[in-house]
Short mmCIF file of C-alpha atoms and ligand atoms in Angstrom, two decimals:
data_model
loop_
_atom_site.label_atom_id
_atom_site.label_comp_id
_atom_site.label_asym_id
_atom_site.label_seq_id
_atom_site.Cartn_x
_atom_site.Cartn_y
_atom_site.Cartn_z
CA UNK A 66 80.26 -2.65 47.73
CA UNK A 67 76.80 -1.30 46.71
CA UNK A 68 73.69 -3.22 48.40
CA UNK A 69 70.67 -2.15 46.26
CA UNK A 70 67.38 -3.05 46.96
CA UNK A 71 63.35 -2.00 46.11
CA UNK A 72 61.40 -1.53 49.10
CA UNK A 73 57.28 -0.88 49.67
CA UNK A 74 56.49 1.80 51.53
CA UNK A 75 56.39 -0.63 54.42
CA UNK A 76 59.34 -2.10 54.13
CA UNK A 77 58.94 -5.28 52.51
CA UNK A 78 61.00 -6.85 49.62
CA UNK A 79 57.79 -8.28 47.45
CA UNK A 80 54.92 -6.44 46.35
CA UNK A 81 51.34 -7.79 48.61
CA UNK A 82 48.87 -9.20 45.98
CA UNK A 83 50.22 -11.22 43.76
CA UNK A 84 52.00 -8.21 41.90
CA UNK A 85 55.20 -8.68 39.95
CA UNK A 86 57.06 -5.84 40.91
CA UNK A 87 57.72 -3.22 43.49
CA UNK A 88 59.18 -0.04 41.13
CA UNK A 89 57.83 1.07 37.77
CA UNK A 90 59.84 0.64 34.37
CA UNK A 91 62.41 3.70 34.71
CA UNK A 92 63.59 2.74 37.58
CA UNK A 93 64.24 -1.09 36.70
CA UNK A 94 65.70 0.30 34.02
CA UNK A 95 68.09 2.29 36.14
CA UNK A 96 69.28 -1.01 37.84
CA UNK A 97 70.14 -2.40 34.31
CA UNK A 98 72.65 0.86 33.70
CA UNK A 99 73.61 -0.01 37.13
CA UNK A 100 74.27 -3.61 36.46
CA UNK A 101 76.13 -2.42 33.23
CA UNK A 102 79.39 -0.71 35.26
CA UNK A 103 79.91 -3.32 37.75
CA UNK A 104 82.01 -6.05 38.05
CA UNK A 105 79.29 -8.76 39.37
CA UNK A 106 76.12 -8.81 40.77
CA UNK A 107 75.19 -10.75 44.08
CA UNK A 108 72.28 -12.53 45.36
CA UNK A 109 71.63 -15.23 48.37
CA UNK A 110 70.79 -18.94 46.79
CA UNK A 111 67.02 -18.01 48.37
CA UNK A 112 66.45 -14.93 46.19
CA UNK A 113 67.72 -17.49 43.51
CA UNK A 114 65.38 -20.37 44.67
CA UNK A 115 62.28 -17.46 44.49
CA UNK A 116 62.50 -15.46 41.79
CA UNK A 117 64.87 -17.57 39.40
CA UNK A 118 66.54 -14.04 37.85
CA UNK A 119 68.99 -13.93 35.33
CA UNK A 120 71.23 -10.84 36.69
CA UNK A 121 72.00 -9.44 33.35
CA UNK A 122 72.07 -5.93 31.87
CA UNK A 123 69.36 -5.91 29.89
CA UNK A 124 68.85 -2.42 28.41
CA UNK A 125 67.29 -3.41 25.13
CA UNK A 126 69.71 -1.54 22.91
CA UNK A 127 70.60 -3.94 20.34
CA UNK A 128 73.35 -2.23 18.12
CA UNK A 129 75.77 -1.66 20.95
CA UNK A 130 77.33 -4.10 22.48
CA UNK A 131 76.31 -4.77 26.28
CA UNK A 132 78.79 -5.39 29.43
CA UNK A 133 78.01 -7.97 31.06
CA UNK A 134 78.40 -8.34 35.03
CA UNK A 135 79.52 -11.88 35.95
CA UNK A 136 76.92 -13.43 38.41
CA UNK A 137 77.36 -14.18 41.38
CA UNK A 138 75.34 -16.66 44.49
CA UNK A 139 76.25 -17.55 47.96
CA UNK A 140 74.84 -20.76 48.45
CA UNK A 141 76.42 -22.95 51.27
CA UNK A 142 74.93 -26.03 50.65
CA UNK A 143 75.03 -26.13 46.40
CA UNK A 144 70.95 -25.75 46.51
CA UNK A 145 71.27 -24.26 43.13
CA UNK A 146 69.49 -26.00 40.91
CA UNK A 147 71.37 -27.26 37.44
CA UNK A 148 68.30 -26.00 35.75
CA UNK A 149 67.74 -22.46 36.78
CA UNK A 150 68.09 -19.70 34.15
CA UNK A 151 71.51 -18.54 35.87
CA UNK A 152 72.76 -21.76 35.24
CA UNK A 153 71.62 -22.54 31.64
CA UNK A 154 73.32 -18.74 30.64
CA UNK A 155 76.89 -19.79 32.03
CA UNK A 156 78.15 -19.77 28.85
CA UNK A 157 76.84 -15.75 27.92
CA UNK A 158 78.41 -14.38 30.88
CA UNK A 159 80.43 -15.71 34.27
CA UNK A 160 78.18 -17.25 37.16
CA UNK A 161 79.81 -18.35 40.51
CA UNK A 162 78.52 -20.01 43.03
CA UNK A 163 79.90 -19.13 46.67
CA UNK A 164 79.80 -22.01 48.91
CA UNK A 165 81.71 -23.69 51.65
CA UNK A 166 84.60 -25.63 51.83
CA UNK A 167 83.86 -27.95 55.01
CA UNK A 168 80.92 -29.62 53.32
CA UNK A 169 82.56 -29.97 49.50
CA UNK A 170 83.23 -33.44 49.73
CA UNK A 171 79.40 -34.46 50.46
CA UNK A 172 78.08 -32.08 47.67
CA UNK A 173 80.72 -32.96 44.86
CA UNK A 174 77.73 -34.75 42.90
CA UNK A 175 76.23 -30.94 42.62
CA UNK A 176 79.48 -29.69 42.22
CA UNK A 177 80.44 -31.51 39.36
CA UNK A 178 77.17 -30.83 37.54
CA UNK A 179 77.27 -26.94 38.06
CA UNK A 180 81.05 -26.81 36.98
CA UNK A 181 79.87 -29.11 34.09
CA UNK A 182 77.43 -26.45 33.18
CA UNK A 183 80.54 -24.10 33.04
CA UNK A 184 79.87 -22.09 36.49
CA UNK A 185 82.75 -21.58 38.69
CA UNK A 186 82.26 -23.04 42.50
CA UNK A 187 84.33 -21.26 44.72
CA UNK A 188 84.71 -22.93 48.40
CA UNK A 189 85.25 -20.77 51.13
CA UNK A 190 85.35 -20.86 54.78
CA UNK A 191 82.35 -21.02 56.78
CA UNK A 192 80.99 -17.57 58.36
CA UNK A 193 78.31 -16.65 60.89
CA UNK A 194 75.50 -16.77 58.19
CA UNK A 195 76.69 -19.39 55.65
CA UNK A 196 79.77 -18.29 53.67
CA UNK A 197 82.47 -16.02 54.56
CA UNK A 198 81.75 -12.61 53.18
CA UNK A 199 85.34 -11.08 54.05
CA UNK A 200 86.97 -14.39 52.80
CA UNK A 201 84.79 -13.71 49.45
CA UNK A 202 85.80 -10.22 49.11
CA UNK A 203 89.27 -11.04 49.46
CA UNK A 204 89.43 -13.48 47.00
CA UNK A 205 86.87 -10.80 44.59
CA UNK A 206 89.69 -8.43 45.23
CA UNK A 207 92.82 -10.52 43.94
CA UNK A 208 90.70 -10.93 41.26
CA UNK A 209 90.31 -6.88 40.98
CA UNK A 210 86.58 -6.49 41.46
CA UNK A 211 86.00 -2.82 41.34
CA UNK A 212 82.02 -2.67 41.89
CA UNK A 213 79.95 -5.09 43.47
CA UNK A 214 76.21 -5.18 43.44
CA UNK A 215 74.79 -7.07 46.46
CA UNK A 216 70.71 -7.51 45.41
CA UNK A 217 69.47 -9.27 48.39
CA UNK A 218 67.40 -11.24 49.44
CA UNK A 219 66.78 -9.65 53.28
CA UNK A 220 68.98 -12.29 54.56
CA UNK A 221 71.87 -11.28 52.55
CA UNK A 222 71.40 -7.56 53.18
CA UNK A 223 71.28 -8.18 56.22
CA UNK A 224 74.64 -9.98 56.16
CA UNK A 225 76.41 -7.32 54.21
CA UNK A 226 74.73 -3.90 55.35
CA UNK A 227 74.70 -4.78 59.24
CA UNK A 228 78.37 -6.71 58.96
CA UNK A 229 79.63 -3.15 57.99
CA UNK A 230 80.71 -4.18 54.69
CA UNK A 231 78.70 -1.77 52.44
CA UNK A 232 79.88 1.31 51.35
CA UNK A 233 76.73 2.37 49.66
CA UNK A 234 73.13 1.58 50.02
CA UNK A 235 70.50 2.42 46.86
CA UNK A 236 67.09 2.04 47.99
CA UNK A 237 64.74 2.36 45.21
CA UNK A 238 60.98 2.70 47.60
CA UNK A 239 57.42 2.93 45.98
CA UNK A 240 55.70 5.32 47.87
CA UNK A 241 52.14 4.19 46.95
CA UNK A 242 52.79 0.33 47.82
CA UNK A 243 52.31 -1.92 50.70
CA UNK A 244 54.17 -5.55 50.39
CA UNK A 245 54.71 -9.18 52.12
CA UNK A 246 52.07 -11.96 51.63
CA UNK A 247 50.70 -14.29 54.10
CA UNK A 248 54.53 -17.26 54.43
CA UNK A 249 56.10 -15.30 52.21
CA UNK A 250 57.21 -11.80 54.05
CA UNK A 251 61.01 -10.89 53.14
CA UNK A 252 61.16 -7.62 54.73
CA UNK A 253 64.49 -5.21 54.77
CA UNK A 254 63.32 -1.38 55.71
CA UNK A 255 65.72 1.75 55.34
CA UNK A 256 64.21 3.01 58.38
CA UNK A 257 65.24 0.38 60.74
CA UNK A 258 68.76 0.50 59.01
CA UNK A 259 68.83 4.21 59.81
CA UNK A 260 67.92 3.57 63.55
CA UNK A 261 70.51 1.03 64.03
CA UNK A 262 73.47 2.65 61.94
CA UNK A 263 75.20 5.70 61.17
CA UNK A 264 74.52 6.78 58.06
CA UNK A 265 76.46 9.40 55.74
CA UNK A 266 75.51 11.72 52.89
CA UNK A 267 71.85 10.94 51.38
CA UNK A 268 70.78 11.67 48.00
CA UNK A 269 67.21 11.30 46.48
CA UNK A 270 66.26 11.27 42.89
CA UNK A 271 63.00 10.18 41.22
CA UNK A 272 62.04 7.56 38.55
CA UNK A 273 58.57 8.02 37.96
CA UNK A 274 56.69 6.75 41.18
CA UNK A 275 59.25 5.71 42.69
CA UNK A 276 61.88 7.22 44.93
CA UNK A 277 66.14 5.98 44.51
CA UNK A 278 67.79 7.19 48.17
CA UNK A 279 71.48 6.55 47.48
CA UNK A 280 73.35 6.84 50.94
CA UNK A 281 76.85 6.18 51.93
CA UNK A 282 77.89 4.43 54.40
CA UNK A 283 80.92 6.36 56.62
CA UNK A 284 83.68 3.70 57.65
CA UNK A 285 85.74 3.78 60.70
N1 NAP B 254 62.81 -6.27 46.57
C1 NAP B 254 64.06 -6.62 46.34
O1 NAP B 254 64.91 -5.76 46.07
C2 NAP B 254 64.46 -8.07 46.42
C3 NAP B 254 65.73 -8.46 46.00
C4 NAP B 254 66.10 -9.79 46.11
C5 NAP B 254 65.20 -10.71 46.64
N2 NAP B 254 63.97 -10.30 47.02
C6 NAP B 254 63.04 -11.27 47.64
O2 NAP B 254 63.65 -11.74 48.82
C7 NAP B 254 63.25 -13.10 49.04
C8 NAP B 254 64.46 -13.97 49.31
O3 NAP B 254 65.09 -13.50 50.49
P1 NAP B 254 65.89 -14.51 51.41
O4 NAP B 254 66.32 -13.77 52.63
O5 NAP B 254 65.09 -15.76 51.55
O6 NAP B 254 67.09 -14.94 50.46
P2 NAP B 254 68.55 -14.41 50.17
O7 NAP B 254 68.96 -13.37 51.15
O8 NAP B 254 68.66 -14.12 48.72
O9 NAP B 254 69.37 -15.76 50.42
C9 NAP B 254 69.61 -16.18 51.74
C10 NAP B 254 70.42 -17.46 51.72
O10 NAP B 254 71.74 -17.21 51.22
C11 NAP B 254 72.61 -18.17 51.80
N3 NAP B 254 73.79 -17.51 52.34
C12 NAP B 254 75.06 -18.02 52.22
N4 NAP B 254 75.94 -17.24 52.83
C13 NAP B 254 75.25 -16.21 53.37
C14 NAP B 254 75.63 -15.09 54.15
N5 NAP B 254 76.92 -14.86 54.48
N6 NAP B 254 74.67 -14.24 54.56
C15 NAP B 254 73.37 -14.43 54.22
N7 NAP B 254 72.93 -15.49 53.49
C16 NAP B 254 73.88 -16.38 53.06
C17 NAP B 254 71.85 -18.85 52.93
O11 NAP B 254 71.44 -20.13 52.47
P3 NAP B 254 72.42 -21.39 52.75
O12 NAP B 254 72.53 -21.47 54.26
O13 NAP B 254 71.73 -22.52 52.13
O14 NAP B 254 73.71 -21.03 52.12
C18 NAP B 254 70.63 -17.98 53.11
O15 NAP B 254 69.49 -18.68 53.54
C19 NAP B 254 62.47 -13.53 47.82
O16 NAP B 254 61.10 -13.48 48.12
C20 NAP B 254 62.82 -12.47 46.78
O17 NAP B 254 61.76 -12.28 45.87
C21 NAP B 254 63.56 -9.01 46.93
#
């Protein structure tokens, strides 16, 4: 369980100004290698709603055949729009859609068009924040997940890094930025995690501008 996210040097998740993105090219590019060895990559169905990503490994190397991570989106209400990029690529590689089971029989319009679309909807008990997570990572596990990428939004960070169930963070941070606009201020900071949990071994590399801190998080 790997929660990975880009950070300003204030601690916000999106780039003040209007800007596209936080990091510079390597170390998106890093994510993408990233994205490559791992089972499936998470987001919450607001990152989704935002930024409409696509999740893939795209590494622009176009002779040799790229892995692709299935897709993943915990979304307790089916908010996920038939339309969205993640959606319209079912077919190129796997996209699930976490949701809960108490509320299936009043969303089984959206259902049916998402699972027409050829995503899987997987229903789940109800947890403190939407769905499940342990529930999910059981059932990821009988399905033998080895990595999992968890890419935010702050709310699902939150979720996973402060619900103990990360066992790594990687925080890429631009050094030179500030972030968060005026209604729109997603903000998840390494330095509050570090003052509210026990951190293990840290590890810092460099892509260009930006700085990767890869930590682990000790269990028990
Ligand atoms: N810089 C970065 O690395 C980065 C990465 C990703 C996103 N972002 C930014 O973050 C913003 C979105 O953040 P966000 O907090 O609004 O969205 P989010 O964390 O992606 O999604 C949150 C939503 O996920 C659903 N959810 C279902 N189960 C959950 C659970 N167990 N725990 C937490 N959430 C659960 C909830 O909606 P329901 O109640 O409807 O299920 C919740 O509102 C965007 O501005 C995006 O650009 C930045």
């Amino acid at each position: 369980m790997i929660c990975k996210w880009a950070q300003t040097a204030d601690g916000f998740l999106i780039p003040a100004g209007g800007q596209q993105w936080i990091t510079g090219q390597s170390a998106r590019t890093h994510v993408h290698e990233i994205r490559r060895w791992c089972s499936g990559v998470l987001v919450g169905v607001g990152t989704l709603l935002a930024d409409d990503p696509l999740l893939t490994c795209r590494l622009g190397v176009s002779d040799v055949p790229i892995r692709q991570p299935a897709r993943l989106v915990l979304d307790s209400q089916l908010r996920t729009p038939p339309e969205c990029q993640l959606v319209r690529t079912a077919a190129t590689s796997p996209v699930l859609i976490a949701t809960v089971a108490e509320s299936a029989a009043l969303k089984a319009g959206r259902a049916q068009k998402l699972v027409h679309a050829g995503v899987e909807v997987l229903e789940l008990p109800r947890g403190r924040e939407g769905v499940n997570l342990e529930a999910l990572l059981d059932e990821l596990g009988r399905r033998e997940w080895t990595y999992l990428l968890v890419e935010g939004g702050a709310r699902v960070l939150s979720s996973f890094v402060y619900g103990q169930l990360a066992d790594e963070l990687l925080v890429f941070i631009n050094p030179q930025m500030s972030g968060g606009e005026p209604g729109r201020r997603p903000r998840f900071d390494l330095a509050a995690v570090r003052d509210r949990m026990t951190l293990g071994a840290e590890y810092v590399t460099e892509f260009g501008p930006d700085r990767l801190y890869r930590l682990l998080v000790p269990h028990g």
